[in-house]
PDB file of C-alpha atoms in Angstrom:
ATOM      1  CA  MET A 208     -52.118 -10.994 -57.824  1.00 54.00           C
ATOM      2  CA  MET A 209     -51.489 -11.232 -54.110  1.00 55.00           C
ATOM      3  CA  THR A 210     -53.931  -8.407 -53.416  1.00 72.00           C
ATOM      4  CA  ALA A 211     -56.659 -10.089 -55.477  1.00 66.00           C
ATOM      5  CA  ARG A 212     -56.108 -13.359 -53.632  1.00 68.00           C
ATOM      6  CA  MET A 213     -56.330 -11.608 -50.262  1.00 70.00           C
ATOM      7  CA  LEU A 214     -59.540  -9.863 -51.320  1.00 72.00           C
ATOM      8  CA  ILE A 215     -61.073 -13.159 -52.416  1.00 71.00           C
ATOM      9  CA  LEU A 216     -60.020 -14.865 -49.193  1.00 72.00           C
ATOM     10  CA  GLY A 217     -61.324 -11.959 -47.114  1.00 71.00           C
ATOM     11  CA  SER A 218     -64.646 -11.982 -48.973  1.00 77.00           C
ATOM     12  CA  TYR A 219     -64.961 -15.733 -48.457  1.00 77.00           C
ATOM     13  CA  ARG A 220     -64.321 -15.449 -44.731  1.00 82.00           C
ATOM     14  CA  LEU A 221     -66.809 -12.599 -44.442  1.00 82.00           C
ATOM     15  CA  CYS A 222     -69.484 -14.601 -46.266  1.00 87.00           C
ATOM     16  CA  GLU A 223     -68.711 -17.586 -44.036  1.00 87.00           C
ATOM     17  CA  LYS A 224     -69.206 -15.495 -40.885  1.00 88.00           C
ATOM     18  CA  ILE A 225     -72.441 -14.009 -42.238  1.00 89.00           C
ATOM     19  CA  MET A 226     -73.803 -17.480 -42.992  1.00 93.00           C
ATOM     20  CA  LEU A 227     -72.730 -18.710 -39.556  1.00 93.00           C
ATOM     21  CA  ALA A 228     -74.493 -15.801 -37.820  1.00 93.00           C
ATOM     22  CA  ALA A 229     -77.655 -16.510 -39.820  1.00 94.00           C
ATOM     23  CA  TYR A 230     -77.440 -20.227 -38.992  1.00 95.00           C
ATOM     24  CA  LEU A 231     -77.079 -19.539 -35.260  1.00 96.00           C
ATOM     25  CA  ASN A 232     -80.000 -17.134 -35.393  1.00 96.00           C
ATOM     26  CA  LEU A 233     -82.088 -19.796 -37.138  1.00 96.00           C
ATOM     27  CA  LEU A 234     -81.189 -22.362 -34.468  1.00 96.00           C
ATOM     28  CA  TRP A 235     -82.254 -19.928 -31.766  1.00 97.00           C
ATOM     29  CA  ILE A 236     -85.620 -19.427 -33.463  1.00 96.00           C
ATOM     30  CA  ILE A 237     -86.141 -23.176 -33.978  1.00 95.00           C
ATOM     31  CA  PHE A 238     -85.308 -24.162 -30.395  1.00 95.00           C
ATOM     32  CA  THR A 239     -87.313 -21.260 -28.981  1.00 96.00           C
ATOM     33  CA  ALA A 240     -90.337 -22.295 -31.048  1.00 95.00           C
ATOM     34  CA  GLY A 241     -89.737 -25.926 -30.044  1.00 91.00           C
ATOM     35  CA  GLY A 242     -90.380 -24.938 -26.431  1.00 89.00           C
ATOM     36  CA  PHE A 243     -93.559 -23.085 -27.426  1.00 87.00           C
ATOM     37  CA  ILE A 244     -91.611 -19.832 -26.975  1.00 90.00           C
ATOM     38  CA  VAL A 245     -92.436 -19.526 -23.255  1.00 93.00           C
ATOM     39  CA  PHE A 246     -90.498 -22.656 -22.291  1.00 94.00           C
ATOM     40  CA  GLY A 247     -88.018 -22.419 -25.148  1.00 95.00           C
ATOM     41  CA  ILE A 248     -86.638 -18.906 -25.058  1.00 96.00           C
ATOM     42  CA  PHE A 249     -84.383 -19.302 -22.012  1.00 96.00           C
ATOM     43  CA  PRO A 250     -82.916 -22.752 -22.839  1.00 96.00           C
ATOM     44  CA  SER A 251     -82.407 -21.649 -26.447  1.00 97.00           C
ATOM     45  CA  THR A 252     -80.665 -18.458 -25.362  1.00 97.00           C
ATOM     46  CA  VAL A 253     -78.427 -20.373 -22.946  1.00 97.00           C
ATOM     47  CA  GLY A 254     -77.662 -22.818 -25.769  1.00 97.00           C
ATOM     48  CA  LEU A 255     -76.675 -19.952 -28.063  1.00 97.00           C
ATOM     49  CA  PHE A 256     -74.409 -18.403 -25.418  1.00 97.00           C
ATOM     50  CA  THR A 257     -72.822 -21.823 -24.809  1.00 96.00           C
ATOM     51  CA  VAL A 258     -72.026 -22.371 -28.490  1.00 96.00           C
ATOM     52  CA  ILE A 259     -70.730 -18.841 -29.085  1.00 96.00           C
ATOM     53  CA  ARG A 260     -68.574 -19.049 -25.950  1.00 96.00           C
ATOM     54  CA  LYS A 261     -66.912 -22.190 -27.290  1.00 94.00           C
ATOM     55  CA  MET A 262     -66.475 -20.624 -30.709  1.00 93.00           C
ATOM     56  CA  ILE A 263     -64.676 -17.644 -29.142  1.00 93.00           C
ATOM     57  CA  LEU A 264     -62.507 -19.667 -26.764  1.00 92.00           C
ATOM     58  CA  TYR A 265     -61.692 -22.586 -29.087  1.00 86.00           C
ATOM     59  CA  LYS A 266     -61.565 -20.824 -32.438  1.00 79.00           C
ATOM     60  CA  ASP A 267     -58.906 -23.189 -33.784  1.00 58.00           C
ATOM     61  CA  HIS A 268     -61.030 -26.299 -33.192  1.00 67.00           C
ATOM     62  CA  ASP A 269     -63.973 -27.593 -35.153  1.00 77.00           C
ATOM     63  CA  ILE A 270     -67.236 -27.472 -33.200  1.00 85.00           C
ATOM     64  CA  ASN A 271     -70.335 -29.410 -34.094  1.00 91.00           C
ATOM     65  CA  ILE A 272     -72.647 -26.457 -33.623  1.00 94.00           C
ATOM     66  CA  PHE A 273     -75.952 -28.290 -33.751  1.00 95.00           C
ATOM     67  CA  SER A 274     -74.820 -31.043 -31.349  1.00 94.00           C
ATOM     68  CA  GLU A 275     -73.387 -28.528 -28.884  1.00 95.00           C
ATOM     69  CA  TYR A 276     -76.553 -26.438 -29.084  1.00 96.00           C
ATOM     70  CA  TRP A 277     -78.868 -29.409 -28.579  1.00 96.00           C
ATOM     71  CA  ARG A 278     -76.765 -30.741 -25.692  1.00 96.00           C
ATOM     72  CA  ALA A 279     -76.842 -27.382 -23.902  1.00 95.00           C
ATOM     73  CA  VAL A 280     -80.596 -26.963 -24.394  1.00 96.00           C
ATOM     74  CA  LYS A 281     -81.316 -30.423 -22.966  1.00 95.00           C
ATOM     75  CA  LYS A 282     -78.916 -30.058 -20.066  1.00 94.00           C
ATOM     76  CA  GLU A 283     -80.015 -26.590 -18.993  1.00 93.00           C
ATOM     77  CA  PHE A 284     -83.727 -26.773 -19.832  1.00 96.00           C
ATOM     78  CA  VAL A 285     -85.036 -26.873 -16.257  1.00 95.00           C
ATOM     79  CA  LYS A 286     -82.445 -24.630 -14.596  1.00 94.00           C
ATOM     80  CA  SER A 287     -82.461 -21.967 -17.295  1.00 95.00           C
ATOM     81  CA  ASN A 288     -86.254 -21.787 -17.293  1.00 96.00           C
ATOM     82  CA  ALA A 289     -86.391 -21.551 -13.501  1.00 94.00           C
ATOM     83  CA  MET A 290     -83.871 -18.730 -13.406  1.00 93.00           C
ATOM     84  CA  GLY A 291     -85.331 -17.039 -16.477  1.00 95.00           C
ATOM     85  CA  PHE A 292     -88.869 -17.018 -15.093  1.00 95.00           C
ATOM     86  CA  LEU A 293     -87.608 -15.657 -11.777  1.00 93.00           C
ATOM     87  CA  LEU A 294     -85.748 -12.810 -13.492  1.00 94.00           C
ATOM     88  CA  THR A 295     -88.744 -12.089 -15.706  1.00 95.00           C
ATOM     89  CA  LEU A 296     -91.016 -11.868 -12.665  1.00 95.00           C
ATOM     90  CA  ILE A 297     -88.645  -9.477 -10.887  1.00 93.00           C
ATOM     91  CA  THR A 298     -88.330  -7.376 -14.058  1.00 94.00           C
ATOM     92  CA  LEU A 299     -92.121  -7.126 -14.296  1.00 95.00           C
ATOM     93  CA  LEU A 300     -92.347  -6.090 -10.646  1.00 93.00           C
ATOM     94  CA  LEU A 301     -89.751  -3.363 -11.218  1.00 92.00           C
ATOM     95  CA  TRP A 302     -91.659  -2.148 -14.268  1.00 92.00           C
ATOM     96  CA  LEU A 303     -94.879  -2.101 -12.231  1.00 92.00           C
ATOM     97  CA  ASN A 304     -93.183  -0.024  -9.544  1.00 88.00           C
ATOM     98  CA  PHE A 305     -92.078   2.470 -12.182  1.00 87.00           C
ATOM     99  CA  GLN A 306     -95.663   2.730 -13.385  1.00 87.00           C
ATOM    100  CA  LEU A 307     -96.978   3.262  -9.848  1.00 86.00           C
ATOM    101  CA  LEU A 308     -94.568   6.177  -9.413  1.00 84.00           C
ATOM    102  CA  GLN A 309     -96.631   8.113 -11.939  1.00 81.00           C
ATOM    103  CA  ILE A 310     -99.405   8.618  -9.363  1.00 84.00           C
ATOM    104  CA  ILE A 311     -97.032  10.213  -6.831  1.00 81.00           C
ATOM    105  CA  ASP A 312     -96.193  13.912  -7.071  1.00 80.00           C
ATOM    106  CA  GLY A 313     -93.671  16.296  -5.609  1.00 81.00           C
ATOM    107  CA  ILE A 314     -90.498  15.525  -3.693  1.00 84.00           C
ATOM    108  CA  PRO A 315     -91.515  11.935  -2.774  1.00 82.00           C
ATOM    109  CA  HIS A 316     -91.817  11.242  -6.518  1.00 81.00           C
ATOM    110  CA  LEU A 317     -88.294  12.544  -7.206  1.00 86.00           C
ATOM    111  CA  ILE A 318     -86.788  10.592  -4.313  1.00 87.00           C
ATOM    112  CA  LEU A 319     -88.513   7.337  -5.224  1.00 87.00           C
ATOM    113  CA  LEU A 320     -87.747   7.846  -8.922  1.00 87.00           C
ATOM    114  CA  SER A 321     -84.038   8.302  -8.157  1.00 89.00           C
ATOM    115  CA  ILE A 322     -84.019   5.134  -6.074  1.00 89.00           C
ATOM    116  CA  MET A 323     -85.859   3.164  -8.749  1.00 89.00           C
ATOM    117  CA  CYS A 324     -83.494   4.424 -11.466  1.00 90.00           C
ATOM    118  CA  MET A 325     -80.502   3.218  -9.445  1.00 91.00           C
ATOM    119  CA  ILE A 326     -82.161  -0.151  -8.881  1.00 91.00           C
ATOM    120  CA  GLY A 327     -83.069  -0.314 -12.575  1.00 90.00           C
ATOM    121  CA  MET A 328     -79.470   0.343 -13.666  1.00 91.00           C
ATOM    122  CA  MET A 329     -78.160  -2.336 -11.320  1.00 90.00           C
ATOM    123  CA  TRP A 330     -80.787  -4.738 -12.642  1.00 92.00           C
ATOM    124  CA  VAL A 331     -79.758  -4.069 -16.253  1.00 92.00           C
ATOM    125  CA  ILE A 332     -76.145  -4.839 -15.336  1.00 92.00           C
ATOM    126  CA  LEU A 333     -77.232  -8.111 -13.776  1.00 92.00           C
ATOM    127  CA  LEU A 334     -79.279  -9.076 -16.839  1.00 93.00           C
ATOM    128  CA  PHE A 335     -76.305  -8.489 -19.138  1.00 95.00           C
ATOM    129  CA  TYR A 336     -74.005 -10.833 -17.225  1.00 96.00           C
ATOM    130  CA  TRP A 337     -76.088 -13.633 -15.737  1.00 94.00           C
ATOM    131  CA  ILE A 338     -76.157 -15.914 -18.798  1.00 96.00           C
ATOM    132  CA  PRO A 339     -72.454 -15.407 -19.682  1.00 96.00           C
ATOM    133  CA  ILE A 340     -71.556 -16.270 -16.082  1.00 95.00           C
ATOM    134  CA  TYR A 341     -74.003 -19.176 -16.042  1.00 94.00           C
ATOM    135  CA  VAL A 342     -72.423 -20.802 -19.123  1.00 95.00           C
ATOM    136  CA  HIS A 343     -68.808 -19.942 -18.270  1.00 93.00           C
ATOM    137  CA  PHE A 344     -68.377 -20.809 -14.604  1.00 90.00           C
ATOM    138  CA  GLU A 345     -69.241 -23.803 -12.447  1.00 84.00           C
ATOM    139  CA  LEU A 346     -71.261 -21.873  -9.905  1.00 86.00           C
ATOM    140  CA  PRO A 347     -74.345 -22.790  -7.880  1.00 86.00           C
ATOM    141  CA  ILE A 348     -77.443 -21.052  -9.173  1.00 82.00           C
ATOM    142  CA  ARG A 349     -77.741 -19.023  -5.972  1.00 80.00           C
ATOM    143  CA  ASN A 350     -74.314 -17.469  -6.673  1.00 88.00           C
ATOM    144  CA  VAL A 351     -74.843 -16.663 -10.362  1.00 90.00           C
ATOM    145  CA  LEU A 352     -76.844 -13.490  -9.800  1.00 87.00           C
ATOM    146  CA  SER A 353     -74.540 -12.029  -7.157  1.00 88.00           C
ATOM    147  CA  ALA A 354     -71.509 -12.809  -9.344  1.00 91.00           C
ATOM    148  CA  ALA A 355     -73.223 -11.186 -12.343  1.00 92.00           C
ATOM    149  CA  PHE A 356     -73.856  -8.010 -10.405  1.00 88.00           C
ATOM    150  CA  LEU A 357     -70.356  -7.834  -8.920  1.00 89.00           C
ATOM    151  CA  ILE A 358     -68.543  -8.448 -12.209  1.00 92.00           C
ATOM    152  CA  GLY A 359     -70.786  -6.045 -14.105  1.00 91.00           C
ATOM    153  CA  LEU A 360     -70.316  -3.338 -11.487  1.00 90.00           C
ATOM    154  CA  SER A 361     -66.538  -3.781 -11.374  1.00 90.00           C
ATOM    155  CA  ASN A 362     -66.208  -3.597 -15.172  1.00 92.00           C
ATOM    156  CA  PRO A 363     -68.170  -0.477 -16.173  1.00 92.00           C
ATOM    157  CA  LEU A 364     -66.254  -0.063 -19.444  1.00 93.00           C
ATOM    158  CA  TYR A 365     -67.373  -3.428 -20.826  1.00 95.00           C
ATOM    159  CA  THR A 366     -70.913  -2.852 -19.587  1.00 93.00           C
ATOM    160  CA  ILE A 367     -71.038   0.515 -21.366  1.00 94.00           C
ATOM    161  CA  LEU A 368     -69.617  -1.075 -24.538  1.00 96.00           C
ATOM    162  CA  MET A 369     -72.382  -3.693 -24.405  1.00 96.00           C
ATOM    163  CA  ILE A 370     -75.026  -0.990 -24.201  1.00 95.00           C
ATOM    164  CA  LEU A 371     -73.429   1.055 -27.008  1.00 96.00           C
ATOM    165  CA  GLY A 372     -72.933  -1.977 -29.229  1.00 96.00           C
ATOM    166  CA  LEU A 373     -76.504  -3.168 -28.808  1.00 95.00           C
ATOM    167  CA  SER A 374     -77.778   0.369 -29.411  1.00 95.00           C
ATOM    168  CA  VAL A 375     -75.895   0.576 -32.711  1.00 96.00           C
ATOM    169  CA  LEU A 376     -77.200  -2.856 -33.716  1.00 94.00           C
ATOM    170  CA  TYR A 377     -80.743  -1.795 -32.828  1.00 93.00           C
ATOM    171  CA  MET A 378     -80.458   1.327 -34.984  1.00 94.00           C
ATOM    172  CA  ILE A 379     -79.169  -0.724 -37.922  1.00 94.00           C
ATOM    173  CA  LEU A 380     -82.082  -3.136 -37.565  1.00 91.00           C
ATOM    174  CA  LEU A 381     -84.510  -0.205 -37.514  1.00 91.00           C
ATOM    175  CA  ILE A 382     -83.027   1.026 -40.775  1.00 94.00           C
ATOM    176  CA  VAL A 383     -82.892  -2.452 -42.355  1.00 91.00           C
ATOM    177  CA  PRO A 384     -85.628  -4.491 -40.595  1.00 89.00           C
ATOM    178  CA  GLY A 385     -85.164  -7.354 -43.050  1.00 88.00           C
ATOM    179  CA  LEU A 386     -81.993  -8.297 -41.162  1.00 87.00           C
ATOM    180  CA  LEU A 387     -83.935  -8.900 -37.936  1.00 87.00           C
ATOM    181  CA  PRO A 388     -84.748 -12.627 -38.393  1.00 86.00           C
ATOM    182  CA  PHE A 389     -81.229 -13.441 -39.616  1.00 90.00           C
ATOM    183  CA  PHE A 390     -78.747 -11.650 -37.364  1.00 91.00           C
ATOM    184  CA  SER A 391     -80.432  -9.860 -34.435  1.00 93.00           C
ATOM    185  CA  ILE A 392     -80.015 -12.461 -31.688  1.00 96.00           C
ATOM    186  CA  SER A 393     -76.775 -14.158 -32.777  1.00 96.00           C
ATOM    187  CA  ILE A 394     -74.859 -10.891 -33.190  1.00 96.00           C
ATOM    188  CA  SER A 395     -76.232  -9.534 -29.900  1.00 97.00           C
ATOM    189  CA  VAL A 396     -75.141 -12.677 -28.055  1.00 97.00           C
ATOM    190  CA  PHE A 397     -71.701 -12.624 -29.692  1.00 97.00           C
ATOM    191  CA  LEU A 398     -71.200  -9.008 -28.639  1.00 97.00           C
ATOM    192  CA  ILE A 399     -72.270  -9.643 -25.036  1.00 97.00           C
ATOM    193  CA  MET A 400     -70.279 -12.880 -24.711  1.00 97.00           C
ATOM    194  CA  GLN A 401     -67.117 -11.398 -26.215  1.00 96.00           C
ATOM    195  CA  LEU A 402     -67.139  -8.430 -23.845  1.00 96.00           C
ATOM    196  CA  ALA A 403     -68.171 -10.566 -20.862  1.00 96.00           C
ATOM    197  CA  LEU A 404     -65.193 -12.869 -21.436  1.00 95.00           C
ATOM    198  CA  LYS A 405     -62.873  -9.867 -21.365  1.00 93.00           C
ATOM    199  CA  ALA A 406     -64.468  -8.798 -18.093  1.00 93.00           C
ATOM    200  CA  PHE A 407     -63.989 -12.320 -16.705  1.00 92.00           C
ATOM    201  CA  GLU A 408     -60.278 -12.194 -17.510  1.00 88.00           C
ATOM    202  CA  ARG A 409     -59.906  -9.219 -15.183  1.00 81.00           C
ATOM    203  CA  ASN A 410     -61.743 -10.912 -12.300  1.00 76.00           C
ATOM    204  CA  GLN A 411     -61.054 -14.591 -12.800  1.00 65.00           C
ATOM    205  CA  LYS A 412     -57.780 -14.871 -10.872  1.00 54.00           C
ATOM    206  CA  ILE A 413     -59.321 -13.352  -7.775  1.00 47.00           C
ATOM    207  CA  THR A 414     -62.936 -14.473  -7.796  1.00 52.00           C
ATOM    208  CA  PHE A 415     -63.430 -17.638  -9.812  1.00 52.00           C
ATOM    209  CA  ARG A 416     -60.170 -19.548  -9.673  1.00 49.00           C
ATOM    210  CA  ASN A 417     -60.451 -23.157 -10.929  1.00 42.00           C
ATOM    211  CA  GLU A 418     -64.184 -22.852 -11.583  1.00 58.00           C
ATOM    212  CA  GLU A 419     -64.227 -22.209 -15.347  1.00 64.00           C
ATOM    213  CA  LYS A 420     -66.195 -24.698 -17.429  1.00 67.00           C
ATOM    214  CA  LYS A 421     -64.512 -26.733 -20.146  1.00 61.00           C
TER     215      LYS A 421
END
C-alpha cells in the first residue's frame, strides 16, 4: 500500500515537473517571438534564467512564474539586448577568423589555429556563465564578462559537466526531435543555472560578497 502510494506520488511529481518544463519553454518561445526574435531572444533568455534561478534557490516558496518572467523581460530588455548583440558580434568575428585560417598553410596555420582554439575555448566558457552571473549578482555590466570568465576558468569541473549535459540533451533531441519545442531551452537553462550556482558557492565568499541579488 505504501509502495503504491509512493509510486503515485512520484509519478505525479514527475508529471508536474514535465509540465513545468514545457510551460517555461513555451514562455521562452512566446517572449522571444514577441520581440520579433532578434530583439526578444536575449530578454526572454534572461527572463528564463531569472525564473529558474528563483525556483532553484526558493524551492519551498510559491513563485508566480509568468509575473516573474514578464518583470525580468521588461527590466532587462535594453541591457540584455545590448550585451547579447555585443557577444553575438564578437562570436561572429571569431567564427570569421576561423574561416580565414583555411587560406593559410603550413606552420603559420598550425600556430594561428592553436591560438584561435584557445581563444574559442575561453569564449565558450564566458558564454556559459555570463547570463547566470548577470541574473545572480549585482554587478556593473562591464564586470559581468570578466567575472564570467574568471568563475568559469576556476571551476573546470562544472564547466565540463555543462558541456557533457548539453551534449547528452542534444543527442536525445536528435533521437526524439518532437521534444525540441517543449523541453530544449528550459532543460538546458536549468542545467546551466544549477551548475553555475554550485560554482558560485565556491567563489562567492571571496569574490562577490554581499552582491547577490534577492
